[in-house]
Tab-separated table of C-alpha atoms in Angstrom:
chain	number	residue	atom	x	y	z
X	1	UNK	CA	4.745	-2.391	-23.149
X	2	UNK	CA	3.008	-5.614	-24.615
X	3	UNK	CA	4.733	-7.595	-21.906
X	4	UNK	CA	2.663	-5.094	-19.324
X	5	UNK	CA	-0.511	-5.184	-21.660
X	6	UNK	CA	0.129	-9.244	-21.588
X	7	UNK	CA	0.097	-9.364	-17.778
X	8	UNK	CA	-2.356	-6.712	-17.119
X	9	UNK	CA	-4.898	-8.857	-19.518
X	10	UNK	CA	-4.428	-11.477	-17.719
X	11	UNK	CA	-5.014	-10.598	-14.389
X	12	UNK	CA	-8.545	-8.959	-15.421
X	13	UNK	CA	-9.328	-12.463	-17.023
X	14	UNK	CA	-7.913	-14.039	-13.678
X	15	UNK	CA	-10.470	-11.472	-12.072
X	16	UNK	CA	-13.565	-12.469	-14.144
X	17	UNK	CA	-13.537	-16.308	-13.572
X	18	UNK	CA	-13.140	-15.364	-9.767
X	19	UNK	CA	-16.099	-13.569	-9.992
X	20	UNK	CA	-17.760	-16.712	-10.809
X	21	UNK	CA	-17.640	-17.387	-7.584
X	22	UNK	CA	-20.144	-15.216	-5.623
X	23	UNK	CA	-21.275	-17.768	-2.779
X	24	UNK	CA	-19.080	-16.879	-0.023
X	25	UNK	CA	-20.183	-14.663	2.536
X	26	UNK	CA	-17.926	-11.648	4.174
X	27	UNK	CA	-16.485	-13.631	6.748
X	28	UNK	CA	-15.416	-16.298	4.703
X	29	UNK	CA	-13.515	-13.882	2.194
X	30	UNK	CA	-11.965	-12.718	5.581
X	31	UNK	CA	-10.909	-15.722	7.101
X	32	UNK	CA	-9.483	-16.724	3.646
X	33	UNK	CA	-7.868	-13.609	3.495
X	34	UNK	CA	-6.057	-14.180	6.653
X	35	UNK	CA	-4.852	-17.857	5.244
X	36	UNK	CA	-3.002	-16.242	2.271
X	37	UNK	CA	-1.312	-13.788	4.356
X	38	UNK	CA	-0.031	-16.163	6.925
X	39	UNK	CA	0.681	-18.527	3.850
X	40	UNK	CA	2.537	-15.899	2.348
X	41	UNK	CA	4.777	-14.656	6.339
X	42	UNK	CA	5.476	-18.018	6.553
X	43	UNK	CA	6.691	-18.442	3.040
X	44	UNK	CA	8.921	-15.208	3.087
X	45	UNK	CA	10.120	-15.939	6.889
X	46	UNK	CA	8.364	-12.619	7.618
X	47	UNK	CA	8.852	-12.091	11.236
X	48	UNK	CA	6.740	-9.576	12.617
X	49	UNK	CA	8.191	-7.177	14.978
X	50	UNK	CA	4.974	-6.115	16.874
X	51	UNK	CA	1.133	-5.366	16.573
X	52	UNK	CA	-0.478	-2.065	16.907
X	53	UNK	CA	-3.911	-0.579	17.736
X	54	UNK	CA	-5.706	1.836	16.018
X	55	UNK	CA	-5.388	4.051	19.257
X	56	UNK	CA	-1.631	3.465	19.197
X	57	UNK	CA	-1.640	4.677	15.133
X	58	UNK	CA	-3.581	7.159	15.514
X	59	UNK	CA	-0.918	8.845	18.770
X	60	UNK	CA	2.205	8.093	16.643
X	61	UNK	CA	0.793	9.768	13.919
X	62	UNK	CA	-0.178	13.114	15.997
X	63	UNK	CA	3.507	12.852	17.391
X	64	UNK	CA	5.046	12.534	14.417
X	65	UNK	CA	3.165	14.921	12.331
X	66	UNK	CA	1.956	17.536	15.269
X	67	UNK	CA	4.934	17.129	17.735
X	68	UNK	CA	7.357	16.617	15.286
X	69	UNK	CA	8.945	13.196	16.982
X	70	UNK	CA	11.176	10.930	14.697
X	71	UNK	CA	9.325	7.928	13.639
X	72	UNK	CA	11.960	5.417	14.900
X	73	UNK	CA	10.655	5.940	18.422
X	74	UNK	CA	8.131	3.857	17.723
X	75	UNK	CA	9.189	1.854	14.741
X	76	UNK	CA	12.736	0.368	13.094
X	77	UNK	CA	13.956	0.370	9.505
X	78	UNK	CA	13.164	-3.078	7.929
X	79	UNK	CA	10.771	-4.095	10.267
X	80	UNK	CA	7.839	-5.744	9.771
X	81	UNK	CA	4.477	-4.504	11.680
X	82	UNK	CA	0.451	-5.386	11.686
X	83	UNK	CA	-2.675	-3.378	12.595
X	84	UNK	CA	-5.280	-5.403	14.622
X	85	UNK	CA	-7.987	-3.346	14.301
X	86	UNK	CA	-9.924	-0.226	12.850
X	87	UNK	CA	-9.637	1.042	9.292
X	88	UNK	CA	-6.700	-1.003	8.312
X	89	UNK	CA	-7.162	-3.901	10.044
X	90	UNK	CA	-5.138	-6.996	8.902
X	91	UNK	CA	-2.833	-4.809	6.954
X	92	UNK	CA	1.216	-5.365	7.451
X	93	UNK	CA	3.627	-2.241	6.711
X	94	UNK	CA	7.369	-2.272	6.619
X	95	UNK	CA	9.200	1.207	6.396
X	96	UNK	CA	12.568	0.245	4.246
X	97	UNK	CA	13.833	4.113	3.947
X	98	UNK	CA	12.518	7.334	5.632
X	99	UNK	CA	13.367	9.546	2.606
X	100	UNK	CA	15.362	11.914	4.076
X	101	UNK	CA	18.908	10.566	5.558
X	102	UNK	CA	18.708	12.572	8.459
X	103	UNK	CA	15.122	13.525	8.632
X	104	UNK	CA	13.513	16.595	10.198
X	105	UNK	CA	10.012	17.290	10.887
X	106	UNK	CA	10.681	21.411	10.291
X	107	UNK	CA	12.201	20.176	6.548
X	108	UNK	CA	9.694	20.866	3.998
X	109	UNK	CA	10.633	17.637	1.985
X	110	UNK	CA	8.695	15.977	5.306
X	111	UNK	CA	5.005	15.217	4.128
X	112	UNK	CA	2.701	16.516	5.697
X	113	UNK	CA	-1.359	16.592	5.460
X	114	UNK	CA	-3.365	17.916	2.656
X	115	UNK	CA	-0.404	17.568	0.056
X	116	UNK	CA	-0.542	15.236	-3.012
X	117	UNK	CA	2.157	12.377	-2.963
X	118	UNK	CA	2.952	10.308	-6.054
X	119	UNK	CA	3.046	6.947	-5.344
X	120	UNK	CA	5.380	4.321	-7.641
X	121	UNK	CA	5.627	0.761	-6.934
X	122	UNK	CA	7.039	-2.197	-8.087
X	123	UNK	CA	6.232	-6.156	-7.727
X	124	UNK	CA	2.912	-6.463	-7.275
X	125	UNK	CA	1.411	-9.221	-6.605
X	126	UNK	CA	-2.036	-10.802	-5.556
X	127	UNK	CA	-1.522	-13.258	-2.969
X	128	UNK	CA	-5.098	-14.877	-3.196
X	129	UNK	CA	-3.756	-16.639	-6.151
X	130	UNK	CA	-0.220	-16.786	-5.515
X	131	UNK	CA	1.524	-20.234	-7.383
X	132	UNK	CA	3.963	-21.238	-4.547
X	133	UNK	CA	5.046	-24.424	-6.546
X	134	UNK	CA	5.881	-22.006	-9.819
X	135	UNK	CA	6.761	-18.803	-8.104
X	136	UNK	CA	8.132	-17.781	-11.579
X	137	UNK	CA	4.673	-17.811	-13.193
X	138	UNK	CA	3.196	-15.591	-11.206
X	139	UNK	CA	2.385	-11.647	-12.322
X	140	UNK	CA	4.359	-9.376	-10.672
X	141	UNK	CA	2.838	-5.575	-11.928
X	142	UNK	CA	4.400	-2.016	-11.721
X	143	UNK	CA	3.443	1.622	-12.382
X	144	UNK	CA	6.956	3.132	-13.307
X	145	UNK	CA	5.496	3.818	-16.469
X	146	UNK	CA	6.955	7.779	-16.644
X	147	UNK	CA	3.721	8.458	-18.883
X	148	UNK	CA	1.405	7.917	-16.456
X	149	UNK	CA	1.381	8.660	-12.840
X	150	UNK	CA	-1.069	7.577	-9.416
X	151	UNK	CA	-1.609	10.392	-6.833
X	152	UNK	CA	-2.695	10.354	-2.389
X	153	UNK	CA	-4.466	13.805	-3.522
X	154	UNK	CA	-4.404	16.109	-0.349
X	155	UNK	CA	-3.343	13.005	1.535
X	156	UNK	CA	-4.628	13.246	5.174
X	157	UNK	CA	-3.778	10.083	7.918
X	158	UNK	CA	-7.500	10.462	8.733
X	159	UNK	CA	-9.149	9.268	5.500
X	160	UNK	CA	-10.070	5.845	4.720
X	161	UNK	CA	-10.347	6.298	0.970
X	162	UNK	CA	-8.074	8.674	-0.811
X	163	UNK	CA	-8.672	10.078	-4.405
X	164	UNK	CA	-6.442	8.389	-7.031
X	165	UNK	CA	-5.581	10.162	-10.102
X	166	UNK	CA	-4.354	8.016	-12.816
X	167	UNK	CA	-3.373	9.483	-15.893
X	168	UNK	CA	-1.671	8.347	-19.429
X	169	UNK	CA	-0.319	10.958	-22.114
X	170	UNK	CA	-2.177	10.486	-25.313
X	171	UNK	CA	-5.053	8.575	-24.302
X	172	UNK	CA	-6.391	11.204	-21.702
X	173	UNK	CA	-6.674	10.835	-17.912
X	174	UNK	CA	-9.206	8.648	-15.739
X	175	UNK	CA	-10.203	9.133	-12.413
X	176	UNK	CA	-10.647	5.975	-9.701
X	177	UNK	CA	-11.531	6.540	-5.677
X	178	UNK	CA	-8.888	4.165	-4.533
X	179	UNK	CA	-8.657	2.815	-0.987
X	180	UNK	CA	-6.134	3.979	1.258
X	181	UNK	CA	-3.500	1.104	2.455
X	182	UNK	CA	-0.941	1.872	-0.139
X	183	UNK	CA	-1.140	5.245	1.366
X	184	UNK	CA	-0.911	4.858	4.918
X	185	UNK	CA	3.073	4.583	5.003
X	186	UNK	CA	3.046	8.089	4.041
X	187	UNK	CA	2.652	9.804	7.440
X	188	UNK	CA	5.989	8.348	8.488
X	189	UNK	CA	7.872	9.601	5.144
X	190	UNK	CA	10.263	12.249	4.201
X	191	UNK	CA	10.493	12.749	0.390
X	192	UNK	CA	11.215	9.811	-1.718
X	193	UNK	CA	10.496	7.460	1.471
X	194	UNK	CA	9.772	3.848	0.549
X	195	UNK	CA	8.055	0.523	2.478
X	196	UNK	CA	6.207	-2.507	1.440
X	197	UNK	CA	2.729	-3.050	2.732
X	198	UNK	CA	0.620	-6.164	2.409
X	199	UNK	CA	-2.977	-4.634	1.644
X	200	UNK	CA	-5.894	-6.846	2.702
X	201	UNK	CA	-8.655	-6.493	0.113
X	202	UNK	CA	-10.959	-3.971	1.913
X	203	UNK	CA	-8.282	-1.537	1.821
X	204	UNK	CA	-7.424	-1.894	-2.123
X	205	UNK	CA	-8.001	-0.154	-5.537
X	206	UNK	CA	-11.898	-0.596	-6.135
X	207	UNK	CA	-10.447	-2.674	-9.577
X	208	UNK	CA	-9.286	-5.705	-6.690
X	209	UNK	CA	-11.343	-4.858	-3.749
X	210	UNK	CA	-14.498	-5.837	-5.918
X	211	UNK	CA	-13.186	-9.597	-5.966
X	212	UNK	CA	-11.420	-9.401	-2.478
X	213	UNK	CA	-8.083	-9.820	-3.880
X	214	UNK	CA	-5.080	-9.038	-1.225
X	215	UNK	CA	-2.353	-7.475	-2.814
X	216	UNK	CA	1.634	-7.663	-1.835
X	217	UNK	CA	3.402	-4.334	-2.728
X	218	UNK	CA	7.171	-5.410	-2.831
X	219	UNK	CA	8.199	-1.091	-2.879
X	220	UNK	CA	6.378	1.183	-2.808
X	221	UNK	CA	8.507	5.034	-3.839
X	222	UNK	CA	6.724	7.927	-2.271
X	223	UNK	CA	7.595	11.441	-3.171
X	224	UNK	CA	6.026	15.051	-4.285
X	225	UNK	CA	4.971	15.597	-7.404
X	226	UNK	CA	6.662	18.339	-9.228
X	227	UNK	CA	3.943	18.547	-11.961
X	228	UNK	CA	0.861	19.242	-9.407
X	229	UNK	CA	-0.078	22.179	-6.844
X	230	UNK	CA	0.246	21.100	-3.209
């Protein structure tokens, strides 16, 4: 716990001196943006498999969750993939388990709009101040904490923002609007799916979007919480 407290303390002082820094304009953030994500694909060998459209998101995800087709028609296990444009433009995704080993869109551990999802992840990082030279001092953050929990309440593909609930037992709960791109992976997911997603700032928790941070989410654990109504 004071190793998380540690890390977590430092990051928000890492935050405030950034905020120093209020001279750039929008485009700049976004053309620095795009720097540390090709900085950190070409660190990683990150191959990218192909780019899609909004118009091409938006039909997979009324065949998957409408006509019930299998996700791997349009995408593979392991596979790397980028959105060019719309509400999560510049974002990478890459679907590492569908949740289900043989999934089926009539199985009701499929998810499916308007149902809460608990999200866990692990490795965290913000690549707009990644150390490359000492990978080992960087900050890698979690939220397996079983105390506290982060929910996609009544998740729907369509939203840009979805409501985050975080809560912690014996300090109370708090309540965040946090933006969706840890969230979009979901409308491909069975129960206990998991990918990784590179989320440029505009599409983060309000706590990094404020100082146009882009995060890395090494896993991200996606299932249904059995301690909420869906």
């Amino acid at each position: 716990m004071k190793k998380k407290i540690l890390a977590i303390t430092t990051i928000v002082a890492a935050i405030v001196c950034t905020s120093c820094n209020d001279t750039k304009s929008y485009a700049e953030y976004v053309s620095d943006e795009r720097h540390y994500i090709q900085e950190w694909i070409d660190y990683n060998d990150i191959v990218v498999a192909d780019k899609f459209d909004e118009e091409q998101i938006n039909d997979m995800a009324e065949a998957i969750l409408v006509d019930s087709v299998c996700p791997s028609e349009f995408i593979e296990l392991g596979k790397w993939y980028q959105i060019t444009d719309g509400y999560y433009k510049r974002m990478l995704f890459r679907i590492n388990s569908w949740g289900n080993e043989y999934p089926d869109m009539r199985s009701s551990k499929k998810f499916f709009e308007n149902e809460n999802v608990l999200v866990r992840y692990q490795n965290l990082l913000n690549l707009s101040d990644y150390n490359y030279i000492e990978p080992e001092k960087n900050i890698a953050l979690d939220n397996l904490d079983p105390n506290s929990y982060e929910v996609c309440y009544s998740w729907n593909r369509n939203y840009y923002c979805y409501q985050g609930y975080a809560y912690s037992y014996g300090t109370g709960s708090s309540y965040e609007c946090t933006s969706g791109g840890v969230g979009f992976p979901i409308r491909f997911l069975w129960q206990g799916g998991e990918a990784s997603v590179i989320v440029p700032f505009n599409l983060t928790p309000s706590t990094f979007s404020s100082y146009y941070y882009t995060l890395y989410y090494g896993t991200v654990r996606y299932t249904k919480p059995n301690y909420l109504p869906q």
